[in-house]
mmCIF file of C-alpha atoms in Angstrom:
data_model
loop_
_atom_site.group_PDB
_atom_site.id
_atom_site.type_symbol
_atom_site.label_atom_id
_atom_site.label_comp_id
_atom_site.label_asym_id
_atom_site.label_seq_id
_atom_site.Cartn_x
_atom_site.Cartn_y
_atom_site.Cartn_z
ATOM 1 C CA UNK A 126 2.002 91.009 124.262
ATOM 2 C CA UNK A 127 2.811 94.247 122.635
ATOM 3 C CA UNK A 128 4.309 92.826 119.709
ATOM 4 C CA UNK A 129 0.958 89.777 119.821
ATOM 5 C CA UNK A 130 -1.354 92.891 119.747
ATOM 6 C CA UNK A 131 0.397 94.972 116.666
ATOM 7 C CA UNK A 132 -0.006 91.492 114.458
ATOM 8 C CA UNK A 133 -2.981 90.863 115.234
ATOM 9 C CA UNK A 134 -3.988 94.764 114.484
ATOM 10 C CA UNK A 135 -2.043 94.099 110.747
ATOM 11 C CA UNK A 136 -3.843 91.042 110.272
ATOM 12 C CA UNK A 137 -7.319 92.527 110.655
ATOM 13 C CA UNK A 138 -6.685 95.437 108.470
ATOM 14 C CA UNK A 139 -5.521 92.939 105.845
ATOM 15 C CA UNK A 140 -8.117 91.264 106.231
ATOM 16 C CA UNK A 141 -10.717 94.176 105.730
ATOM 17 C CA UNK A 142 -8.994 95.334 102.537
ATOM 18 C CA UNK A 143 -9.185 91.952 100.838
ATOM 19 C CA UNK A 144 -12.934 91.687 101.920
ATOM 20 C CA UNK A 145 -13.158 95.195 100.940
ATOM 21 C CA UNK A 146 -11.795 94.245 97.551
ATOM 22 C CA UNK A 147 -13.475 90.871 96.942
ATOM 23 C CA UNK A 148 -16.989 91.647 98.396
ATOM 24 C CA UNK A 149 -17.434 88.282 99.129
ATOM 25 C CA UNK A 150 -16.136 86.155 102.443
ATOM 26 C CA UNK A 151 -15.642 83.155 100.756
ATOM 27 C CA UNK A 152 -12.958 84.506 98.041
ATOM 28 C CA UNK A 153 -11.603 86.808 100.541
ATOM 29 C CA UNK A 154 -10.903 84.111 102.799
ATOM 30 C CA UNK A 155 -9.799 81.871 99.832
ATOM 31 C CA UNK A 156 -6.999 84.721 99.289
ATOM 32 C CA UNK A 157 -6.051 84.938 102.709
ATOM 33 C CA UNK A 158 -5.937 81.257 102.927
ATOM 34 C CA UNK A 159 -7.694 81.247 106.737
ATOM 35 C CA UNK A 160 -11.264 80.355 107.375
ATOM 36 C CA UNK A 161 -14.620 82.223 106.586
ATOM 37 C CA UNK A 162 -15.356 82.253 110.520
ATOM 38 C CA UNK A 163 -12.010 83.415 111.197
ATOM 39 C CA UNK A 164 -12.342 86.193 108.515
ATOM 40 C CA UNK A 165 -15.981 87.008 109.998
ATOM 41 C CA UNK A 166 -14.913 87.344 113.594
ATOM 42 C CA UNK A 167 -12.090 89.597 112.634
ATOM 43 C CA UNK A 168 -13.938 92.058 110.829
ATOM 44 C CA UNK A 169 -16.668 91.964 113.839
ATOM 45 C CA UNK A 170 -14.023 92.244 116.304
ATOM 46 C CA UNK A 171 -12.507 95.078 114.569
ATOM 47 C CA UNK A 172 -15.525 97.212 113.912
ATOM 48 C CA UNK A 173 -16.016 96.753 117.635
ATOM 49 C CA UNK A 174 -12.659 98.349 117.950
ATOM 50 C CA UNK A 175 -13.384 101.139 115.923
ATOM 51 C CA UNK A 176 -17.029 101.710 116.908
ATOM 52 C CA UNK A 177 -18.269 101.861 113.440
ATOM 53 C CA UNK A 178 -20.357 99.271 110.815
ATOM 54 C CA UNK A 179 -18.063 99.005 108.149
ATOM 55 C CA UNK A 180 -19.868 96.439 106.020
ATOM 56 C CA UNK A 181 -23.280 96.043 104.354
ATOM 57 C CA UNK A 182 -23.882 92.534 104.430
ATOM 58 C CA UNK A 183 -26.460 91.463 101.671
ATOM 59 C CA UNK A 184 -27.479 88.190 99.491
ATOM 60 C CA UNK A 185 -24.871 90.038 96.970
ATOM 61 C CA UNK A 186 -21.888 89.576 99.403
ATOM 62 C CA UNK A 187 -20.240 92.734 101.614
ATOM 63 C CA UNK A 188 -20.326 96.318 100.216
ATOM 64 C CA UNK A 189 -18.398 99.198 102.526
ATOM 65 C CA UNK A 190 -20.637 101.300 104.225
ATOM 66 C CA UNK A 191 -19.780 105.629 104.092
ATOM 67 C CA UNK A 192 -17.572 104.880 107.281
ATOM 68 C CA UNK A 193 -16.134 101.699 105.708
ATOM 69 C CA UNK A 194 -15.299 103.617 102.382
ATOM 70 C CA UNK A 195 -13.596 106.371 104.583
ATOM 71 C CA UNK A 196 -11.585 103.445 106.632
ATOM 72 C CA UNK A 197 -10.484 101.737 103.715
ATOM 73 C CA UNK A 198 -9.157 104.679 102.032
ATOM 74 C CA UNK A 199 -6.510 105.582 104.977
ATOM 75 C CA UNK A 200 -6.033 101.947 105.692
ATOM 76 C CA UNK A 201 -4.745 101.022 102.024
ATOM 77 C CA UNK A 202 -2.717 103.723 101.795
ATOM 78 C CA UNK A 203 -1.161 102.963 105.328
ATOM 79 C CA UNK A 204 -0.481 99.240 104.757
ATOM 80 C CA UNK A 205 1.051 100.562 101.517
ATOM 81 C CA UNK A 206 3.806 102.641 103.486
ATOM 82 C CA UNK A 207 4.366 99.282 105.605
ATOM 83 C CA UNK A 208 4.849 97.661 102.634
ATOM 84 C CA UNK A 209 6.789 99.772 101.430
ATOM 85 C CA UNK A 210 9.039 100.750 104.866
ATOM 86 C CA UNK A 211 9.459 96.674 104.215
ATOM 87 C CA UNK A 212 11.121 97.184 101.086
ATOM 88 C CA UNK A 213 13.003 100.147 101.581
ATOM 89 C CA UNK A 214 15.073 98.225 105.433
ATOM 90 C CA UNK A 215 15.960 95.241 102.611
ATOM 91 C CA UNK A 216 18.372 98.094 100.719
ATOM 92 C CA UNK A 217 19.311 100.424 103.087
ATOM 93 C CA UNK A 218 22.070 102.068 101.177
ATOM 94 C CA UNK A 219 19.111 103.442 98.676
ATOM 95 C CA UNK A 220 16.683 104.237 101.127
ATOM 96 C CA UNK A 221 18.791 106.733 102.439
ATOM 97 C CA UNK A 222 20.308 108.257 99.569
ATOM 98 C CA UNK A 223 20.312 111.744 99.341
ATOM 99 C CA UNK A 224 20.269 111.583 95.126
ATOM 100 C CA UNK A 225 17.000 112.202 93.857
ATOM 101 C CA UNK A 226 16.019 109.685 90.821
ATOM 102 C CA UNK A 227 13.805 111.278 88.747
ATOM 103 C CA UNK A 228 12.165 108.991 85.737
ATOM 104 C CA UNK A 229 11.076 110.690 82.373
ATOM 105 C CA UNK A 230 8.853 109.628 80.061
ATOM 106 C CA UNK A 231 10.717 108.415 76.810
ATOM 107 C CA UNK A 232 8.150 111.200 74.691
ATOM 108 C CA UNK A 233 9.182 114.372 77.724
ATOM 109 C CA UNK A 234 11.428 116.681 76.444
ATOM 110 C CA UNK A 235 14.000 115.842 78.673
ATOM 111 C CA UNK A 236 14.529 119.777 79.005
ATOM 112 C CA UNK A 237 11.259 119.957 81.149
ATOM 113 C CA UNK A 238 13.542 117.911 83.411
ATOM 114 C CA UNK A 239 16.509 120.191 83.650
ATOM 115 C CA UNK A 240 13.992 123.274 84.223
ATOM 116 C CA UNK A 241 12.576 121.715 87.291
ATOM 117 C CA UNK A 242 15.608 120.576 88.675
ATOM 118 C CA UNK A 243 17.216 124.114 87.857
ATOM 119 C CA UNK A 244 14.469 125.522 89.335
ATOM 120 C CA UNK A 245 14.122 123.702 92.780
ATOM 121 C CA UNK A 246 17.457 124.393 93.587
ATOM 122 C CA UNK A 247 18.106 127.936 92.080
ATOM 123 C CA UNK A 248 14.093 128.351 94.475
ATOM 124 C CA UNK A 249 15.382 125.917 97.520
ATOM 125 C CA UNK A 250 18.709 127.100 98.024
ATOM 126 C CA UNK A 251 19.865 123.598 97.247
ATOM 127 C CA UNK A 252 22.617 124.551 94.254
ATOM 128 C CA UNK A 253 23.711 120.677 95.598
ATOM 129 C CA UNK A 254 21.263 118.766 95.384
ATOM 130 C CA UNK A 255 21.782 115.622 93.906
ATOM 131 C CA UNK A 256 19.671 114.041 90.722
ATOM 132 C CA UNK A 257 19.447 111.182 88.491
ATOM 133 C CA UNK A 258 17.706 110.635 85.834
ATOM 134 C CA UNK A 259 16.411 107.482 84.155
ATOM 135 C CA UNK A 260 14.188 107.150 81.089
ATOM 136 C CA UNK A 261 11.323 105.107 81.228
ATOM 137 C CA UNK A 262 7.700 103.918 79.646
ATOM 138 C CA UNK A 263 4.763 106.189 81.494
ATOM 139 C CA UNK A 264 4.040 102.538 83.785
ATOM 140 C CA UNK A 265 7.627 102.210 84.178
ATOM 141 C CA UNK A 266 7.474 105.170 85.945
ATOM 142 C CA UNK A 267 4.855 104.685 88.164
ATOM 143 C CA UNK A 268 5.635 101.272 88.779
ATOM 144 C CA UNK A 269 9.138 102.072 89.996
ATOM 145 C CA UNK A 270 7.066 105.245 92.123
ATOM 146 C CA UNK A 271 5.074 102.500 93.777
ATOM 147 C CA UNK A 272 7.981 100.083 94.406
ATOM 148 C CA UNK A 273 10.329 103.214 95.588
ATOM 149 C CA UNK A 274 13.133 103.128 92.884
ATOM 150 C CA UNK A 275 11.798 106.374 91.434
ATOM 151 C CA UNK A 276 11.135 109.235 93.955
ATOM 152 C CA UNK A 277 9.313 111.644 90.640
ATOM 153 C CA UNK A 278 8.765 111.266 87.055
ATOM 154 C CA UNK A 279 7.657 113.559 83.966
ATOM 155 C CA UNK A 280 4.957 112.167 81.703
ATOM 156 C CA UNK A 281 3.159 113.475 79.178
ATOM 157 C CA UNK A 282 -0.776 112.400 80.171
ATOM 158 C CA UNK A 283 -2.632 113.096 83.403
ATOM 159 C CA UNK A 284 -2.871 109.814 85.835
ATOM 160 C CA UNK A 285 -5.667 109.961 88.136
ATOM 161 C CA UNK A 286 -4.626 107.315 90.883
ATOM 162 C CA UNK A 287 -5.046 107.969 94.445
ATOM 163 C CA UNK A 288 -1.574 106.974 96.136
ATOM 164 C CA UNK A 289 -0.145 109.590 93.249
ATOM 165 C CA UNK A 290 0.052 113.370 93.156
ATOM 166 C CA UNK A 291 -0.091 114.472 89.606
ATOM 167 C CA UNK A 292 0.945 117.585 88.645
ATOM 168 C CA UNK A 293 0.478 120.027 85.089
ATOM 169 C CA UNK A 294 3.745 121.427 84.688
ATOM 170 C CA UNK A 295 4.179 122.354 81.256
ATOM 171 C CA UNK A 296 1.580 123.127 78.412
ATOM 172 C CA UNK A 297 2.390 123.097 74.484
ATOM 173 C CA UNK A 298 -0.682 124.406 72.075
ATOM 174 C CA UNK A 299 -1.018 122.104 68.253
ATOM 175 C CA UNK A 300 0.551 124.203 65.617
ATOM 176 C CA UNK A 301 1.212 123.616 62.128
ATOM 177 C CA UNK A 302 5.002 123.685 61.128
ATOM 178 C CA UNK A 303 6.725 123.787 57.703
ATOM 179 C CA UNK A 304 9.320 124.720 55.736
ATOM 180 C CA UNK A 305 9.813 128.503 55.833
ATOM 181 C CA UNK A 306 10.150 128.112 51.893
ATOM 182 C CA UNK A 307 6.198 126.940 52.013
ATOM 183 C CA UNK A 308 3.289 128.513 50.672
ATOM 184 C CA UNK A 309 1.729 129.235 54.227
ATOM 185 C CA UNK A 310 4.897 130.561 55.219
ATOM 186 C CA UNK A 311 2.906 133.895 54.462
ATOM 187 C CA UNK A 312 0.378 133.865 56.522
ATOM 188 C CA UNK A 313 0.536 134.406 60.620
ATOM 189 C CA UNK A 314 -2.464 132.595 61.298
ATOM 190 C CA UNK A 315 -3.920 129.648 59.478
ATOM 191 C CA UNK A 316 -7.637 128.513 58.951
ATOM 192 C CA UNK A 317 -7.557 124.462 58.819
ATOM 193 C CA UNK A 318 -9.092 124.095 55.630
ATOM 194 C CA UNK A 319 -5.866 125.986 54.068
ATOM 195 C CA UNK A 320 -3.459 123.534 55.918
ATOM 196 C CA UNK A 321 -5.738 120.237 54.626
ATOM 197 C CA UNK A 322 -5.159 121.126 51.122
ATOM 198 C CA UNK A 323 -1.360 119.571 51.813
ATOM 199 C CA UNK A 324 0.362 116.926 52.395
ATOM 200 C CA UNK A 325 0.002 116.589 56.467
ATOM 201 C CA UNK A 326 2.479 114.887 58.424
ATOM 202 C CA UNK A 327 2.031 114.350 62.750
ATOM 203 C CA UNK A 328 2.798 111.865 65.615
ATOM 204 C CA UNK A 329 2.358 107.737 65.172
ATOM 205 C CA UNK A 330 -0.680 106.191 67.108
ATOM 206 C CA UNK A 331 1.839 104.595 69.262
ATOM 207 C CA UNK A 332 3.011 107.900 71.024
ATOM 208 C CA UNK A 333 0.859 109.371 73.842
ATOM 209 C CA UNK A 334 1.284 112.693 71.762
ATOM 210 C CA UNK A 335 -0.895 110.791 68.998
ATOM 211 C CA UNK A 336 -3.726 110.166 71.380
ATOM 212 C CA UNK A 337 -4.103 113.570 72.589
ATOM 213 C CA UNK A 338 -4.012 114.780 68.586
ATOM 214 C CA UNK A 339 -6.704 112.369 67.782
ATOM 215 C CA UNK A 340 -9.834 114.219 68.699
ATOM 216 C CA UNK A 341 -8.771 117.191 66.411
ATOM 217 C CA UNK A 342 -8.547 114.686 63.502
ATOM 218 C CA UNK A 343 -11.623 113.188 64.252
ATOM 219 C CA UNK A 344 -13.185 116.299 64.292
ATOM 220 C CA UNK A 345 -12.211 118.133 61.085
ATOM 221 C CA UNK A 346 -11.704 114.904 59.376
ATOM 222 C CA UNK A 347 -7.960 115.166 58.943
ATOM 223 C CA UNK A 348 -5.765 112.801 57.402
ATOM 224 C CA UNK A 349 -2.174 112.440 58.117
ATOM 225 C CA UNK A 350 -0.488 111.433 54.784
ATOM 226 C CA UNK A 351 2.670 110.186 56.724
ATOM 227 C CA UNK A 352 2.737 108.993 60.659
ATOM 228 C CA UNK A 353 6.681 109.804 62.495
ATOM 229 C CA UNK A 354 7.802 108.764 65.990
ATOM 230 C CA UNK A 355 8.337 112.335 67.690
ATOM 231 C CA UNK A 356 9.458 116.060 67.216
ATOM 232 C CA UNK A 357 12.918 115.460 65.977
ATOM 233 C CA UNK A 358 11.437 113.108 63.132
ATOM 234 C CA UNK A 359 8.752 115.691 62.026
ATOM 235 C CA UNK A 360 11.419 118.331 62.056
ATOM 236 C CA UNK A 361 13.560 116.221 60.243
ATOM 237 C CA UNK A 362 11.420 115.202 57.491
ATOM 238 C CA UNK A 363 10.373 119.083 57.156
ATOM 239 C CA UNK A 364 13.845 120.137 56.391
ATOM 240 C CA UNK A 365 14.061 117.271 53.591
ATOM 241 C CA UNK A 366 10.488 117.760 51.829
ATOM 242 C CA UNK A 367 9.752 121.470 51.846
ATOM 243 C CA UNK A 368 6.021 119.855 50.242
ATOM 244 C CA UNK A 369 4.109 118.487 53.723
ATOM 245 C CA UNK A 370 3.023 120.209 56.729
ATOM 246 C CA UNK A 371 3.637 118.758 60.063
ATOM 247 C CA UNK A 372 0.723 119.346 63.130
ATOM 248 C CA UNK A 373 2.553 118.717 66.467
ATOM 249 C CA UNK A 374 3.358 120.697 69.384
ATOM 250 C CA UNK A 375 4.927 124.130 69.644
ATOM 251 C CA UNK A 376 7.947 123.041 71.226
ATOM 252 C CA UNK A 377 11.443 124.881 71.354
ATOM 253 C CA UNK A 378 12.574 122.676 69.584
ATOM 254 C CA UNK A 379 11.253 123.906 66.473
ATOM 255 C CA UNK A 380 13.614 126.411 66.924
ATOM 256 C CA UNK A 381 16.604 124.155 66.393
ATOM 257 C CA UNK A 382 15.910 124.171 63.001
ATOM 258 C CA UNK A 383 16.589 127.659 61.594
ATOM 259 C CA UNK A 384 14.899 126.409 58.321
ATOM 260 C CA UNK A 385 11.232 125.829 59.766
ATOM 261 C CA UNK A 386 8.535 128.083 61.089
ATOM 262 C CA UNK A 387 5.101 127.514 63.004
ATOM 263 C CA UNK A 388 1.959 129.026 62.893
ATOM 264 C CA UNK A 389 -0.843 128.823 65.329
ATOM 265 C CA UNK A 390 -4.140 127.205 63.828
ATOM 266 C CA UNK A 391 -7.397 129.254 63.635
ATOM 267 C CA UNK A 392 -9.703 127.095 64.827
ATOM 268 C CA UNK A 393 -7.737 125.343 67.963
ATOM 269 C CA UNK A 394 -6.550 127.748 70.675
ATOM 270 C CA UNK A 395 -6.459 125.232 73.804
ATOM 271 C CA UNK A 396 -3.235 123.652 74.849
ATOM 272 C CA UNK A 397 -3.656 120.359 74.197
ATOM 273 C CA UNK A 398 -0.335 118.683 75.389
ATOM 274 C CA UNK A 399 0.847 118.947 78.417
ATOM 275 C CA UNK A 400 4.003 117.570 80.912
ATOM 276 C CA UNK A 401 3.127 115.803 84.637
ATOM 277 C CA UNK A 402 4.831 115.531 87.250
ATOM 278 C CA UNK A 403 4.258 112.265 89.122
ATOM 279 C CA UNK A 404 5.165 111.852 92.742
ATOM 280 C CA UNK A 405 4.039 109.311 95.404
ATOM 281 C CA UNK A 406 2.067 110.900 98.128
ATOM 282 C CA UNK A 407 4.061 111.094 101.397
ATOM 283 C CA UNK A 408 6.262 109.679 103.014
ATOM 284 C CA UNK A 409 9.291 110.186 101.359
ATOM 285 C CA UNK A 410 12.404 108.215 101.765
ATOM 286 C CA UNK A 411 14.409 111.478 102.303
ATOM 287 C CA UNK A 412 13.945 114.675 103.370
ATOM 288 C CA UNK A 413 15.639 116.207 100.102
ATOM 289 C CA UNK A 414 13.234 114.012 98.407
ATOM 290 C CA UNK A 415 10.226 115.336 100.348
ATOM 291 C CA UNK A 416 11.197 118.963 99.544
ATOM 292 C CA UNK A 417 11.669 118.129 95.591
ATOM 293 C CA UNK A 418 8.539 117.333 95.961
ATOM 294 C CA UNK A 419 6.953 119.661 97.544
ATOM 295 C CA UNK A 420 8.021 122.016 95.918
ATOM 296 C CA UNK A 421 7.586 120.911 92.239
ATOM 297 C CA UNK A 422 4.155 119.872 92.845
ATOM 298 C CA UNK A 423 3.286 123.348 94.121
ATOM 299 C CA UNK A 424 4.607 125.283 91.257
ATOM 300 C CA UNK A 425 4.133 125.212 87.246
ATOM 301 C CA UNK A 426 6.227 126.847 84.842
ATOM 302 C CA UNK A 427 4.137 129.452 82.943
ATOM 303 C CA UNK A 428 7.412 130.572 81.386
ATOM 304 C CA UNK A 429 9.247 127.229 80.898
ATOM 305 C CA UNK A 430 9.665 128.193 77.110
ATOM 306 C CA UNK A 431 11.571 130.984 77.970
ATOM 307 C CA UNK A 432 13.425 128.970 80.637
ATOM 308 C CA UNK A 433 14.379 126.189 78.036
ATOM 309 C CA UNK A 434 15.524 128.727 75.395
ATOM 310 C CA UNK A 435 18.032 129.613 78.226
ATOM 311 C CA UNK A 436 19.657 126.484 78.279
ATOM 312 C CA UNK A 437 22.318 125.205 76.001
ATOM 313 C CA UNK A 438 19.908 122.227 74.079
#
């Protein structure tokens, strides 16, 4: 009866989500493939239960009412840690893995990586703690965070989603980089009407990097002569045509290249790329998972320039 009684329960929370979701009992039953007086008992039966109207039922279909909205957000996310307890029993061996995979966004300076890993176990007291790293598109990542093969990930744009904690962990301001044989090279600050009268070089549309750029081009009416992939590209092409100026982030990076310099731009002082860290919200597989976690979601790196200078590159 126990084990009658905890279906049952299952089936009439799935059943309030996809009516939740559909707004109508006729495709909500459709998806659930039972009938609409089935459907309608259940939800009547289970706001019974809970003591509460959960439904507005009008000539538009079923809208949730404040106690329905309130219901449905604890009951998704809790048929979404069934779902995925479901997943995680099928490979066992994973689930209880102590190694920490941690997925980074293809345009992440992989360094960001190192500095939180260095720092949650130089922080923890973990100096063992086990990672793994695999590279992946930004819905890659939060795929595999949904489906549990990735217990964090680095991106590079927020993600507002609410089974996700997202996380500003790193912060880069736009500055204009050439080579240190360049005109500009003179000057410590630069107005952008001096650094429009060249050849300007930045990030292709296809990189998230591009997308954060494009309001500042919109807004001084900037055109890039000359569109690269990322950071090592633009540096690249600076060291081979001493000519063009590159706008892109003021990453360490840079700094690999003894031949450029950067200047901060007059006119732009906000930080306009940043690094996330993406987590799913609790529970975690692990406790060593749970800890990362916590942790890293907790604490930004204000000094994570400094940090990555420290480490070999």
């Amino acid at each position: 009866n126990t084990l009658k009684e905890v279906s049952m329960n299952l089936a009439q929370l799935q059943y309030f989500i996809s009516l939740a979701e559909n707004g109508r009992i006729s495709e909500a039953a459709k998806e659930l493939y039972i009938a609409q007086s089935t459907l309608s008992n259940s939800i009547k039966s289970l706001e019974s239960e809970i003591g509460a109207t959960l439904f507005d039922h009008t000539a538009q279909g079923f809208t949730l009412t404040a106690s329905g909205k309130v219901f449905y957000r604890y009951m998704k996310h809790a048929l979404s840690t069934i779902n995925e307890g479901k997943l995680r029993a099928l490979n066992p061996a994973a689930a209880n893995s102590d190694t920490i995979v941690l997925g980074i966004d293809p345009y992440v300076r992989k360094e960001y990586a190192r500095v939180a890993i260095e720092a949650y176990k130089d922080a923890a007291n973990r100096p063992d703690a086990k990672f793994t790293t695999v590279t992946e598109p930004r819905n890659g990542i939060i795929d595999g965070l949904r489906r549990g093969t990735i217990d964090a990930g680095m991106v590079l744009s927020e993600i507002d989603a609410a089974d996700l904690i997202c996380e500003k962990v790193g912060k880069y301001s736009l500055a204009a980089v050439f080579n240190a044989n360049h005109p500009l090279a003179a000057k410590p600050v630069l107005p952008i009407n001096d650094i429009m009268k060249y050849a300007i070089i930045s990030y292709h549309p296809s990189s998230p990097l591009a997308a954060q750029l494009q309001p500042v081009f919109d807004t001084y009416g900037i055109q890039a002569a000359r569109y690269l992939e990322d950071d090592s590209a633009l540096c690249g092409e600076l060291c081979r045509n001493e000519a063009v100026v590159a706008l892109m982030r003021s990453t360490t990076e840079i700094n690999l290249y003894p031949q450029l310099v950067f200047r901060p731009i007059a006119e732009i002082s906000d930080c306009l790329f940043g690094t996330y860290f993406l987590a799913k919200k609790p529970p975690y597989r692990t406790d060593e998972v749970e800890h990362f976690v916590s942790y890293i979601s907790t604490v930004h790196f204000p000094s994570a320039e400094r940090i990555l200078r420290s480490i070999s590159l």
